[in-house]
mmCIF file of C-alpha atoms in Angstrom:
data_model
loop_
_atom_site.group_PDB
_atom_site.id
_atom_site.type_symbol
_atom_site.label_atom_id
_atom_site.label_comp_id
_atom_site.label_asym_id
_atom_site.label_seq_id
_atom_site.Cartn_x
_atom_site.Cartn_y
_atom_site.Cartn_z
ATOM 1 C CA MET X 10 27.612 -0.722 -34.236
ATOM 2 C CA THR X 11 27.263 -2.187 -30.766
ATOM 3 C CA ALA X 12 27.787 -5.777 -29.729
ATOM 4 C CA ARG X 13 25.838 -8.012 -27.403
ATOM 5 C CA ILE X 14 27.641 -10.354 -25.009
ATOM 6 C CA TYR X 15 25.493 -13.061 -23.444
ATOM 7 C CA ARG X 16 25.220 -16.727 -22.541
ATOM 8 C CA PRO X 17 22.645 -18.540 -24.710
ATOM 9 C CA ALA X 18 19.669 -20.170 -23.031
ATOM 10 C CA LYS X 19 18.992 -23.892 -23.130
ATOM 11 C CA ASN X 20 17.401 -25.179 -26.303
ATOM 12 C CA ALA X 21 13.680 -25.745 -25.650
ATOM 13 C CA THR X 22 13.584 -28.990 -27.605
ATOM 14 C CA GLN X 23 16.438 -30.656 -25.714
ATOM 15 C CA SER X 24 16.785 -31.668 -22.081
ATOM 16 C CA GLY X 25 20.564 -31.210 -21.925
ATOM 17 C CA MET X 26 22.527 -28.050 -21.256
ATOM 18 C CA GLY X 27 24.750 -28.266 -24.348
ATOM 19 C CA LYS X 28 25.951 -25.030 -25.958
ATOM 20 C CA THR X 29 25.015 -22.981 -22.894
ATOM 21 C CA ARG X 30 28.387 -22.854 -21.140
ATOM 22 C CA LEU X 31 30.139 -20.474 -23.538
ATOM 23 C CA TRP X 32 29.639 -16.724 -23.775
ATOM 24 C CA ARG X 33 28.566 -15.439 -27.194
ATOM 25 C CA PHE X 34 29.609 -12.176 -28.858
ATOM 26 C CA GLU X 35 27.185 -10.914 -31.547
ATOM 27 C CA TYR X 36 26.727 -7.621 -33.313
ATOM 28 C CA THR X 37 23.320 -5.994 -33.087
ATOM 29 C CA PRO X 38 21.739 -5.469 -36.511
ATOM 30 C CA GLU X 39 22.186 -2.041 -38.081
ATOM 31 C CA SER X 40 19.377 -2.401 -40.585
ATOM 32 C CA ALA X 41 16.139 -4.346 -40.692
ATOM 33 C CA ARG X 42 15.804 -7.490 -42.760
ATOM 34 C CA SER X 43 13.890 -7.208 -46.008
ATOM 35 C CA ILE X 44 11.667 -9.773 -47.686
ATOM 36 C CA ASP X 45 12.363 -10.756 -51.285
ATOM 37 C CA PRO X 46 9.093 -10.278 -53.194
ATOM 38 C CA LEU X 47 9.670 -13.176 -55.582
ATOM 39 C CA MET X 48 10.889 -15.979 -53.315
ATOM 40 C CA GLY X 49 9.857 -14.666 -49.895
ATOM 41 C CA TRP X 50 13.312 -15.114 -48.414
ATOM 42 C CA THR X 51 14.545 -12.662 -45.829
ATOM 43 C CA SER X 52 17.815 -10.914 -46.516
ATOM 44 C CA SER X 53 19.972 -8.211 -45.052
ATOM 45 C CA ASP X 54 22.795 -6.025 -46.292
ATOM 46 C CA ASP X 55 24.378 -6.057 -42.833
ATOM 47 C CA MET X 56 27.403 -8.383 -43.060
ATOM 48 C CA LYS X 57 28.390 -8.076 -39.394
ATOM 49 C CA SER X 58 25.139 -9.719 -38.292
ATOM 50 C CA GLN X 59 26.627 -13.037 -39.477
ATOM 51 C CA ILE X 60 29.539 -12.878 -37.028
ATOM 52 C CA LYS X 61 29.061 -14.925 -33.853
ATOM 53 C CA LEU X 62 32.096 -15.509 -31.641
ATOM 54 C CA ASN X 63 32.215 -17.832 -28.614
ATOM 55 C CA PHE X 64 34.381 -17.255 -25.533
ATOM 56 C CA GLU X 65 35.033 -19.344 -22.440
ATOM 57 C CA THR X 66 34.379 -16.481 -20.011
ATOM 58 C CA ARG X 67 32.599 -13.143 -19.971
ATOM 59 C CA GLU X 68 35.888 -11.390 -19.238
ATOM 60 C CA GLU X 69 37.446 -12.735 -22.448
ATOM 61 C CA ALA X 70 34.529 -11.427 -24.506
ATOM 62 C CA VAL X 71 34.692 -8.014 -22.828
ATOM 63 C CA ALA X 72 38.465 -7.892 -23.346
ATOM 64 C CA TYR X 73 38.008 -8.678 -27.056
ATOM 65 C CA ALA X 74 35.460 -5.863 -27.456
ATOM 66 C CA THR X 75 37.628 -3.409 -25.525
ATOM 67 C CA ARG X 76 40.783 -4.351 -27.425
ATOM 68 C CA ASN X 77 39.051 -3.793 -30.784
ATOM 69 C CA GLY X 78 37.205 -0.635 -29.734
ATOM 70 C CA ILE X 79 33.730 -2.147 -30.119
ATOM 71 C CA PRO X 80 30.981 -0.755 -27.884
ATOM 72 C CA TYR X 81 29.236 -3.631 -26.115
ATOM 73 C CA ARG X 82 26.338 -4.541 -23.828
ATOM 74 C CA VAL X 83 26.586 -7.460 -21.384
ATOM 75 C CA GLU X 84 23.438 -9.433 -20.576
ATOM 76 C CA GLU X 85 23.751 -11.520 -17.432
ATOM 77 C CA PRO X 86 22.203 -15.007 -17.658
ATOM 78 C CA LYS X 87 19.207 -15.974 -15.572
ATOM 79 C CA GLU X 88 19.976 -18.974 -13.404
ATOM 80 C CA VAL X 89 17.480 -21.807 -13.705
ATOM 81 C CA ALA X 90 15.972 -23.094 -10.460
ATOM 82 C CA ARG X 91 15.878 -26.856 -10.872
ATOM 83 C CA ARG X 92 13.959 -29.137 -8.561
ATOM 84 C CA ALA X 93 15.597 -32.517 -8.031
ATOM 85 C CA MET X 94 13.095 -35.288 -8.659
ATOM 86 C CA SER X 95 13.329 -38.982 -9.260
ATOM 87 C CA TYR X 96 10.944 -41.474 -10.792
ATOM 88 C CA ALA X 97 10.490 -43.144 -7.396
ATOM 89 C CA ASP X 98 8.920 -39.926 -6.035
ATOM 90 C CA ASN X 99 5.788 -40.780 -8.047
ATOM 91 C CA PHE X 100 5.154 -43.774 -5.797
ATOM 92 C CA ARG X 101 5.810 -42.288 -2.349
ATOM 93 C CA SER X 102 3.180 -42.933 0.306
ATOM 94 C CA ASN X 103 3.251 -39.313 1.517
ATOM 95 C CA ARG X 104 2.571 -37.629 -1.842
ATOM 96 C CA ALA X 105 0.842 -34.229 -1.822
ATOM 97 C CA ALA X 106 -1.695 -35.490 -4.383
ATOM 98 C CA PRO X 107 -2.464 -39.212 -4.021
ATOM 99 C CA TRP X 108 -3.074 -41.524 -6.938
ATOM 100 C CA THR X 109 -6.658 -41.558 -8.167
ATOM 101 C CA HIS X 110 -6.602 -45.014 -9.711
#
């Protein structure tokens, strides 16, 4: 069973960058989830899919996988290009698109 080491992306429903600084270590699922015919719940017999470990740095996560003999795959995070804007920019006289009202 291989592991995936990555940094989680920002939550789409929040504006902050909480829970995106740590590196996460997760096992990839060995078997597909199945749907319970009576209740409709999804279940899995793969117990390692529940394990999620957080590390301060990528090197710590890689060292943990190497020390325990776990094959791993590292996914580098995509850096977000942020444009600095302020509320006052809406009222500049040299706007690219002037006010229509």
